[in-house]
Amino acid sequence: MSGPRVRFAPSPTGYFHVGSARTSLFNWLFARRHGGTFILRIEDTDTERNREEWVEGILSAMAWLGMDPDEGPYRQSERAGRYAAALDALWEGGHLYACECTRAQVEDRTRGNQTPGYDGYCRDRGLGREGRALRFRVPDEGATVVSDLVRGEVRFPHAAMEDFVVAKSSGQPLFVLANVVDDRDMAISHVIRGEDLLPSAPKGILLWRALDAVGVSAGGAGAVAGAGAGADRAGGPPEHPLPAFAHLPMLVNERRQKLSKRRDPVAVEMYRDQGFLPEAFRNYLALLGWSPPGGAEKVDVGTLIGAFRLEEVHHAPAFFDVQKLTHLNGEYLRELPLDRFVAACRPWVAPRAGEWAPASGGPPWPPERFDDATFAAIAPMVQERVATLGEVPGMVDFLFLEDPALDEASWAKAVGGDPEAGGILQAAAAAYRTCEWSPEALHRVTGELAEAAGRRLAKAQAPIRVAVTGRSVGPPLFESLFLLGRDEVLRRIGAALRRLGHQAPEATAG
RNA sequence: GGCCCCAUCGUCUAGAGGCCAAGGACACCACCCUCUCAAGGUGGAGACACGGGUUCGAAUCCCGUUGGGGCUGCCA
């Protein structure tokens, strides 16, 4: 077993964030590129904020994007013994001290200080650890250097680092501690994560070295099952070589700020609901902070894997541009073979019980009115007009709704505001009653009645479209009329004429 | 405030000292195609933050300024 070992370590405190998805993708790409191992670790030490349903969400979103982990999910909540052992050893080795200061006390004491953060008040008070927070004793002198594959060497002077807390007064380990213990136990070779974690990297390194110094090794009863990480360590050189770091640029909103769960649309689940294809979404994510060589942007996953290099990752934050994502999704949609496009539409047009369907709700028509053959016939024309699958129902609803909603603005413009609309509708009704029922014949006779009315077909079709579909835009008209059927088309034109105040054609004719 | 990161069209980016009077993509505008809307085609507008160096030569290297961002929790 060789190759790098990387991990994606989300904490389940909400929907799956697009930034997390990008981090996960870059880890996954890196592992695949180098024949390594992609590990999923759930960082759920904060019992207050974690919920099991969010774990499910992470798992299903990752599966949707095709990033199945090779190992895991491991859960920090199941590894408490490892953290306790590390804490004990660190305490014995003198790297930790107990602290009973409250936040308010620290603030009072340090107000006006040049270097903020904890002032080391409890450092030499010799407090017992029971019931107290534990702080790591940061060296006074020197600096810790983080070797970063994307940023180079980043130097953090110890003088500017506070003695950080590694365990709560309840004994619960905190992020840096658990994170480092896990990375050691799981023999992580590359830590690839968001740039927001760069300032905590030197803390992790300090802890890592302290753990080495006090002889905490991986393996043993509490180590990771099946990871193969801690086995047979006897006599090897450094037991725990420090992992390489790679801090990825942030994903930001239009205000250039880190994407926020509150303000920004960041839930991957939401994009799935809207009808983005996983291939397209993954492709777009790969373009944020990196670009495949050769300038191509729409690239398949194999190409992504073959070309991915951490060293080429950008340094500057990237804006998550839904418009560009949408365009790319449209390209993926359009290149789908028709049968696959139709299949991809199913959750939005005819969801099956027991299968995934968008949480936003089902199609606007009653299921029994949906017809597979009709949908398959209109599908090619829908395929080149939508950029997301979620737009599909709105484009074909007039075919499956008894009485499609009438868009008042369209009506006002194309029918109410057109003095000749009534005449055109009557002419259409007359022609459609007897003509051959095919898209071609409908096209022809409508062209003829347009000519008779002295206007271009483009202008003549507008009132007919609004009368029949309720809107001024939609799939090509004559195919739509054909699929709706003669009786239904005549009924809707008749209804529109009555709305206009005209006599229904049946009455005039009869 | 302190520490750290960053800086090419509005956006995502190509660019690793001369091939750049800076290329592509999204968005935008115009035209073409056209039964609406799309899709597609053609064309257009649009950037190396600023100031110093280094060099025969800098978008590319160095320093500074400015601007933006991240972190600064007994969250992760």
XYZ file of C-alpha atoms (C1' of nucleotides) in Angstrom:
586
model
C 0.000 0.000 0.000
C 1.650 3.166 -1.166
C 0.676 6.541 -2.460
C -0.403 9.592 -0.550
C -3.082 9.453 2.111
C -5.386 12.446 2.219
C -8.477 13.196 4.182
C -11.548 15.339 3.897
C -12.648 16.264 7.400
C -15.954 18.129 7.522
C -17.844 18.864 10.649
C -21.551 18.103 10.387
C -23.058 21.412 11.399
C -25.254 22.134 8.394
C -25.875 21.505 4.742
C -22.947 20.420 2.609
C -21.167 23.653 1.764
C -19.875 24.302 -1.765
C -16.537 25.275 -0.234
C -16.396 21.906 1.494
C -17.304 20.239 -1.771
C -14.403 21.991 -3.500
C -11.992 20.993 -0.720
C -13.231 17.442 -0.896
C -12.879 17.425 -4.677
C -9.275 18.644 -4.603
C -8.424 15.968 -2.027
C -10.171 13.343 -4.113
C -8.525 14.497 -7.334
C -5.114 14.467 -5.679
C -5.639 10.957 -4.318
C -6.862 9.640 -7.657
C -4.076 11.339 -9.561
C -1.405 9.657 -7.450
C -3.042 6.348 -6.708
C -3.488 7.368 -3.104
C -6.160 6.907 -0.470
C -9.044 9.303 0.080
C -10.285 9.231 3.652
C -13.468 10.714 5.070
C -13.364 11.797 8.685
C -16.317 13.338 10.453
C -15.105 15.933 12.933
C -17.942 15.826 15.378
C -16.266 16.707 18.645
C -18.580 19.674 19.141
C -21.584 17.770 20.408
C -23.605 20.953 20.780
C -23.634 21.725 17.093
C -23.365 18.360 15.358
C -26.362 16.428 14.140
C -26.578 13.007 12.608
C -28.782 14.164 9.748
C -26.004 16.457 8.558
C -23.694 13.436 8.370
C -26.204 11.776 6.076
C -26.226 14.921 3.979
C -22.436 14.922 3.598
C -22.433 11.260 2.613
C -25.160 11.594 0.031
C -23.781 14.786 -1.464
C -20.362 13.193 -1.802
C -21.863 10.136 -3.421
C -23.795 12.391 -5.791
C -20.569 14.058 -6.859
C -18.865 10.709 -7.278
C -16.381 11.197 -4.462
C -16.742 7.999 -2.526
C -14.141 7.668 0.215
C -11.684 4.779 0.192
C -11.683 4.753 3.981
C -14.145 5.931 6.534
C -16.201 7.656 7.502
C -14.281 7.720 10.747
C -15.870 9.706 13.507
C -14.026 11.679 16.115
C -16.843 10.945 18.529
C -15.725 7.308 18.471
C -12.087 8.072 19.123
C -12.261 9.786 22.510
C -9.744 7.336 23.962
C -7.048 8.418 21.540
C -7.464 12.070 22.421
C -7.459 11.322 26.137
C -4.228 9.347 25.767
C -2.597 12.164 23.815
C -3.711 14.689 26.403
C -2.328 12.577 29.237
C 1.048 12.196 27.556
C 1.244 15.882 26.724
C 0.348 16.738 30.291
C 2.947 14.372 31.693
C 5.530 15.816 29.347
C 4.855 19.314 30.603
C 3.533 20.681 27.324
C 0.195 21.577 28.818
C -1.047 23.547 31.786
C -4.437 24.009 33.348
C -6.178 27.341 33.112
C -9.184 28.664 34.969
C -9.414 32.111 33.445
C -12.736 33.186 32.051
C -12.918 35.033 28.815
C -13.939 38.210 30.576
C -10.963 38.040 32.944
C -8.546 37.635 30.065
C -10.114 40.539 28.243
C -9.850 42.752 31.296
C -6.209 41.963 31.753
C -5.171 42.284 28.125
C -7.129 45.388 27.160
C -4.790 47.714 25.320
C -2.080 45.113 24.835
C -0.118 45.114 21.630
C -0.391 41.367 21.209
C -3.897 40.186 21.986
C -4.929 36.706 22.983
C -4.271 34.805 26.162
C -1.680 36.418 28.432
C -0.280 33.271 30.024
C -1.642 34.102 33.473
C -2.019 30.477 34.560
C 1.174 29.258 32.926
C 3.128 28.749 36.128
C 0.373 28.526 38.708
C 0.628 24.760 38.857
C -3.153 24.259 38.781
C -4.487 20.698 38.707
C -6.055 19.652 35.408
C -9.317 18.295 36.841
C -12.219 20.407 35.666
C -10.023 22.971 33.965
C -9.256 23.903 30.394
C -5.863 22.768 29.149
C -3.583 25.119 27.270
C -0.562 24.316 25.151
C 2.658 25.982 26.218
C 3.869 27.788 23.072
C 7.632 28.452 23.056
C 8.505 32.085 23.740
C 11.232 32.237 21.135
C 11.557 31.273 17.520
C 8.962 30.565 14.917
C 7.131 27.704 13.279
C 7.332 27.394 9.527
C 4.488 25.837 7.564
C 5.643 24.263 4.319
C 2.762 24.745 1.974
C 2.571 23.206 -1.482
C 0.597 26.087 -2.849
C 2.002 28.989 -0.854
C 5.565 28.064 -0.089
C 6.989 28.534 3.398
C 4.889 30.567 5.761
C 6.553 31.682 8.966
C 4.692 32.245 12.221
C 6.713 33.861 15.051
C 5.927 32.243 18.404
C 5.816 35.652 20.057
C 2.596 36.345 18.194
C 0.989 33.024 19.106
C -0.999 32.590 22.267
C -1.083 29.527 24.486
C -4.086 27.942 22.803
C -6.658 25.703 24.429
C -6.505 22.036 23.474
C -9.189 20.667 25.790
C -12.293 22.147 27.373
C -12.758 22.150 31.128
C -15.139 19.252 30.510
C -12.235 17.254 29.165
C -13.536 17.397 25.575
C -10.678 17.725 23.079
C -10.732 20.700 20.765
C -10.290 20.856 17.008
C -6.486 21.250 16.746
C -5.787 18.420 19.145
C -8.244 15.925 17.693
C -7.261 16.910 14.190
C -3.570 16.276 14.774
C -4.056 13.035 16.684
C -6.222 11.743 13.847
C -3.839 12.808 11.118
C -1.093 10.916 12.939
C -3.167 7.816 13.519
C -4.414 7.809 9.972
C -0.928 8.427 8.581
C -2.084 11.407 6.560
C 0.593 12.512 4.116
C -1.040 15.660 2.717
C -3.330 18.046 4.527
C -5.381 19.764 1.833
C -7.906 22.232 3.232
C -9.215 25.779 3.115
C -6.983 28.779 3.607
C -9.012 29.798 6.654
C -7.166 27.018 8.472
C -3.703 28.344 7.646
C -3.366 30.240 10.951
C -4.057 27.041 12.875
C -1.410 25.089 10.965
C 1.512 26.204 13.184
C -0.467 25.129 16.264
C -0.954 21.728 14.703
C 2.731 21.451 13.906
C 3.709 22.412 17.455
C 1.349 19.776 18.808
C 2.611 17.223 16.333
C 6.196 17.688 17.468
C 5.224 17.626 21.111
C 3.410 14.356 20.553
C 6.542 12.984 18.900
C 8.585 14.178 21.865
C 6.431 12.477 24.455
C 6.350 9.282 22.450
C 2.701 9.088 21.532
C 2.500 6.747 18.603
C -0.213 5.537 16.390
C -1.409 2.000 16.586
C -2.514 0.210 19.713
C -5.985 -0.572 20.797
C -7.546 2.763 20.100
C -6.045 3.415 16.695
C -7.920 3.442 13.509
C -9.373 0.155 12.475
C -8.269 -1.014 9.080
C -6.181 2.017 8.297
C -2.995 0.077 8.466
C -1.531 3.225 9.842
C -0.067 2.230 13.124
C 1.084 -1.242 12.411
C 4.689 -2.338 12.657
C 6.356 0.825 13.643
C 9.287 -0.812 15.339
C 12.520 0.865 14.501
C 11.398 2.954 11.535
C 12.916 6.397 11.166
C 10.574 9.214 12.101
C 7.355 7.568 13.195
C 5.215 10.447 12.178
C 6.630 12.540 9.390
C 4.857 15.844 9.296
C 2.308 15.923 6.485
C 2.705 18.335 3.599
C 0.207 21.166 3.678
C -1.819 22.714 0.886
C -4.120 25.556 1.806
C -6.664 26.226 -0.909
C -7.917 29.722 -1.699
C -11.277 30.653 -0.241
C -14.487 30.649 -2.208
C -16.046 34.076 -1.908
C -19.283 35.879 -2.691
C -19.736 38.963 -4.886
C -18.553 41.100 -1.978
C -15.327 39.121 -1.922
C -16.052 37.628 1.456
C -15.869 34.026 2.539
C -19.079 32.253 1.576
C -21.455 32.357 4.495
C -24.052 29.783 5.339
C -26.490 32.488 6.339
C -26.225 34.915 3.461
C -25.051 32.930 0.467
C -26.563 30.038 -1.461
C -23.958 27.465 -0.477
C -25.858 24.218 0.011
C -24.839 21.591 -2.519
C -28.185 19.924 -1.858
C -29.892 23.033 -3.214
C -27.966 22.934 -6.472
C -28.887 19.302 -6.853
C -32.533 20.185 -6.292
C -32.333 22.869 -8.937
C -31.238 20.316 -11.469
C -27.518 20.692 -11.881
C -25.815 17.539 -13.136
C -23.142 16.150 -10.812
C -20.637 16.007 -13.675
C -21.187 19.674 -14.459
C -21.110 20.744 -10.839
C -17.911 18.836 -10.223
C -16.371 20.239 -13.397
C -17.212 23.773 -12.322
C -15.832 23.250 -8.827
C -12.549 22.060 -10.306
C -12.240 25.381 -12.144
C -12.271 27.410 -8.940
C -8.686 27.988 -7.912
C -7.202 25.810 -10.586
C -7.446 25.426 -14.334
C -6.801 22.414 -16.497
C -3.891 22.884 -18.904
C -4.681 23.732 -22.497
C -7.396 26.245 -21.779
C -10.308 23.836 -22.045
C -12.918 24.409 -19.380
C -15.399 21.668 -20.049
C -13.332 18.629 -19.198
C -14.300 15.133 -18.155
C -13.327 13.720 -14.821
C -10.603 11.520 -16.251
C -8.863 14.536 -17.710
C -9.249 16.343 -14.405
C -7.601 13.482 -12.563
C -4.805 13.147 -15.075
C -3.941 16.831 -15.039
C -4.479 17.860 -11.432
C -1.500 19.374 -9.659
C -1.562 21.032 -6.240
C 1.399 23.187 -7.246
C -0.799 24.863 -9.868
C -3.504 25.841 -7.424
C -4.090 29.570 -7.245
C -3.349 31.838 -4.339
C -6.196 34.288 -4.708
C -9.804 33.714 -3.621
C -12.351 32.747 -6.279
C -15.906 33.958 -6.752
C -18.501 31.206 -6.989
C -20.288 32.302 -10.154
C -23.678 30.657 -10.506
C -24.079 32.092 -14.005
C -21.002 30.338 -15.274
C -21.982 27.154 -13.482
C -25.405 27.391 -15.114
C -23.912 27.836 -18.561
C -21.628 24.848 -18.089
C -24.557 22.781 -16.879
C -26.468 23.712 -20.025
C -23.594 22.428 -22.117
C -23.582 19.132 -20.255
C -27.360 18.855 -20.603
C -27.327 19.493 -24.328
C -24.700 16.887 -25.067
C -26.640 14.163 -23.270
C -28.097 11.475 -25.558
C -31.859 11.969 -25.685
C -32.735 8.908 -23.636
C -30.353 9.932 -20.905
C -31.730 13.447 -20.905
C -35.248 12.069 -20.550
C -34.119 9.808 -17.724
C -32.358 12.715 -16.000
C -35.599 14.709 -16.111
C -37.621 12.074 -14.301
C -37.221 13.339 -10.733
C -38.590 16.690 -11.848
C -41.382 15.570 -14.175
C -42.458 12.151 -12.942
C -40.772 11.220 -9.677
C -41.019 7.596 -8.709
C -41.868 6.586 -5.190
C -38.797 5.569 -3.241
C -36.370 7.325 -5.565
C -34.636 10.622 -5.025
C -36.701 13.676 -5.893
C -36.040 17.362 -5.382
C -37.091 18.549 -1.971
C -38.610 21.623 -3.552
C -41.745 19.698 -4.479
C -43.143 17.681 -7.337
C -44.244 18.771 -10.792
C -47.201 21.162 -11.072
C -49.455 18.605 -12.745
C -51.261 15.592 -11.282
C -49.144 12.475 -11.913
C -51.873 10.718 -13.905
C -51.884 13.452 -16.511
C -48.197 12.974 -17.306
C -47.513 10.978 -20.439
C -44.146 9.423 -21.208
C -44.539 9.416 -24.964
C -45.596 13.044 -25.081
C -42.687 14.047 -22.906
C -40.219 12.027 -24.943
C -41.507 13.749 -28.081
C -41.082 17.268 -26.701
C -37.832 16.469 -24.881
C -35.393 17.247 -27.721
C -36.824 20.738 -27.980
C -36.710 21.220 -24.234
C -33.169 19.938 -24.019
C -31.696 22.829 -25.944
C -33.734 25.412 -24.074
C -32.957 24.672 -20.435
C -29.767 25.151 -18.474
C -30.973 23.230 -15.426
C -33.356 20.307 -15.033
C -35.468 22.318 -12.625
C -36.605 24.490 -15.530
C -38.118 21.546 -17.381
C -41.563 21.369 -15.729
C -42.186 25.036 -16.403
C -41.449 24.477 -20.054
C -43.791 21.575 -20.648
C -46.525 22.130 -18.080
C -49.049 23.243 -20.719
C -48.988 19.690 -22.080
C -49.952 18.071 -18.796
C -52.100 20.658 -17.107
C -55.839 20.758 -17.724
C -55.763 24.539 -17.712
C -52.270 26.012 -17.711
C -51.873 29.254 -15.817
C -52.255 32.300 -18.013
C -49.445 34.814 -17.845
C -51.277 38.125 -17.748
C -48.383 40.144 -19.148
C -48.115 37.819 -22.142
C -51.851 37.988 -22.705
C -51.905 41.768 -22.470
C -49.117 42.087 -25.009
C -49.957 39.396 -27.545
C -53.737 39.184 -27.317
C -55.350 41.981 -25.363
C -53.091 44.597 -26.886
C -53.332 43.286 -30.438
C -56.554 44.390 -32.177
C -56.170 41.665 -34.761
C -55.581 38.863 -32.275
C -59.224 37.839 -32.268
C -59.252 37.520 -36.020
C -56.115 35.473 -36.045
C -57.409 33.148 -33.376
C -60.639 32.627 -35.288
C -58.747 31.953 -38.478
C -56.506 29.518 -36.631
C -59.450 27.710 -35.131
C -61.039 27.372 -38.524
C -57.875 26.130 -40.173
C -56.891 23.758 -37.373
C -60.357 22.165 -37.352
C -59.850 20.631 -40.736
C -56.154 20.600 -41.605
C -53.929 17.567 -41.577
C -52.675 17.136 -37.976
C -48.912 17.236 -38.229
C -46.316 19.820 -37.187
C -45.521 20.479 -40.845
C -49.164 21.012 -41.854
C -49.782 23.202 -38.812
C -46.736 25.251 -39.749
C -48.021 25.598 -43.305
C -51.617 26.578 -42.558
C -50.503 29.017 -39.858
C -48.144 30.563 -42.378
C -51.049 30.910 -44.781
C -53.319 32.584 -42.266
C -50.487 34.903 -41.288
C -50.084 35.896 -44.893
C -53.816 36.440 -45.239
C -53.665 38.697 -42.192
C -50.764 40.547 -43.727
C -48.217 39.873 -41.066
C -45.150 37.763 -40.545
C -45.499 34.334 -39.061
C -43.463 35.485 -36.063
C -46.162 38.025 -35.240
C -49.091 35.813 -36.120
C -48.067 32.912 -33.918
C -47.922 35.004 -30.756
C -51.638 35.111 -29.899
C -52.000 31.425 -30.732
C -49.112 30.529 -28.438
C -50.522 32.532 -25.559
C -53.989 31.118 -26.077
C -52.765 27.538 -26.075
C -49.813 27.532 -23.684
C -50.571 30.561 -21.506
C -47.206 32.150 -22.216
C -45.388 33.975 -24.989
C -42.307 31.791 -24.831
C -41.931 28.052 -24.983
C -40.963 25.133 -27.185
C -41.596 25.404 -30.932
C -45.303 26.064 -31.423
C -46.308 23.595 -34.096
C -44.793 20.581 -32.377
C -46.504 21.734 -29.214
C -49.896 22.018 -30.906
C -49.413 18.647 -32.539
C -48.668 16.950 -29.232
C -51.570 18.610 -27.471
C -54.024 17.268 -30.033
C -56.641 18.881 -32.215
C -59.503 18.826 -29.726
C -57.529 20.362 -26.915
C -56.003 23.031 -29.134
C -59.442 24.024 -30.423
C -60.850 24.048 -26.903
C -58.118 26.382 -25.658
C -58.411 28.716 -28.630
C -62.147 28.812 -28.044
C -61.616 29.669 -24.379
C -59.245 32.457 -25.325
C -61.765 33.870 -27.788
C -64.449 33.876 -25.118
C -62.071 35.630 -22.765
C -61.471 38.199 -25.461
C -65.220 38.689 -25.693
C -65.597 37.060 -29.076
C -68.199 34.510 -29.882
C -66.794 31.049 -29.586
C -66.096 29.623 -33.038
C -68.461 26.714 -32.420
C -71.313 29.179 -32.063
C -70.440 31.083 -35.230
C -69.876 27.950 -37.173
C -72.896 26.112 -35.854
C -5.250 46.568 16.839
C -1.937 41.962 16.138
C -0.498 37.763 13.012
C -1.012 35.702 8.199
C -2.547 35.370 3.021
C -3.631 37.685 -1.605
C -3.631 41.265 -6.147
C -4.299 40.077 -15.010
C -10.982 42.294 -18.379
C -17.350 42.896 -14.047
C -16.297 37.233 -13.030
C -13.262 32.460 -13.654
C -8.653 32.314 -15.765
C -3.990 31.742 -19.739
C 0.627 33.867 -18.809
C 6.424 30.578 -14.969
C 11.825 37.843 -18.347
C 11.550 38.703 -24.692
C 6.574 34.492 -28.765
C 1.756 39.869 -24.989
C 0.320 46.490 -29.090
C -1.953 40.431 -22.920
C -5.243 34.906 -25.138
C -9.844 31.992 -23.737
C -14.545 31.298 -21.092
C -19.081 33.386 -18.425
C -21.773 37.824 -18.325
C -22.766 42.276 -21.518
C -23.714 44.812 -26.551
C -24.569 44.384 -31.998
C -25.531 41.548 -36.212
C -26.745 36.716 -38.588
C -29.894 32.386 -38.278
C -35.089 31.952 -36.828
C -42.613 30.357 -35.753
C -41.529 32.665 -29.747
C -37.584 31.561 -26.583
C -33.262 29.174 -26.596
C -29.126 26.965 -28.940
C -25.559 28.150 -32.702
C -22.463 31.638 -35.768
C -19.839 36.429 -36.479
C -18.144 40.886 -34.487
C -17.538 44.498 -30.294
C -16.478 46.764 -25.615
C -13.531 45.221 -21.430
C -7.648 43.943 -17.328
C -1.644 43.436 -15.952
C -3.911 48.249 -8.539
C 0.027 52.147 -7.763
C 5.238 53.655 -6.983
C 10.176 52.430 -6.924
C 14.028 49.151 -8.187
C 16.838 44.684 -10.880
C 17.530 43.891 -16.277
C 19.349 45.327 -22.922
C 14.123 43.910 -21.892
C 8.960 42.824 -16.554
C 2.145 41.141 -16.339
C 6.166 37.836 -15.053
C 11.859 38.925 -10.111
C 12.693 42.330 -5.466
C 10.989 46.323 -2.093
C 7.297 49.649 -0.617
C 2.311 51.736 -0.857
C -2.703 51.024 -1.504
C -6.651 47.807 -1.605
C -9.096 43.141 -0.403
C -9.437 38.807 2.575
C -8.603 35.149 6.600
C -7.543 34.194 11.701
C -7.579 36.330 16.424
C -13.776 31.013 20.684
C -13.285 26.222 26.542
C -16.462 26.446 17.229
C -14.371 23.736 13.298
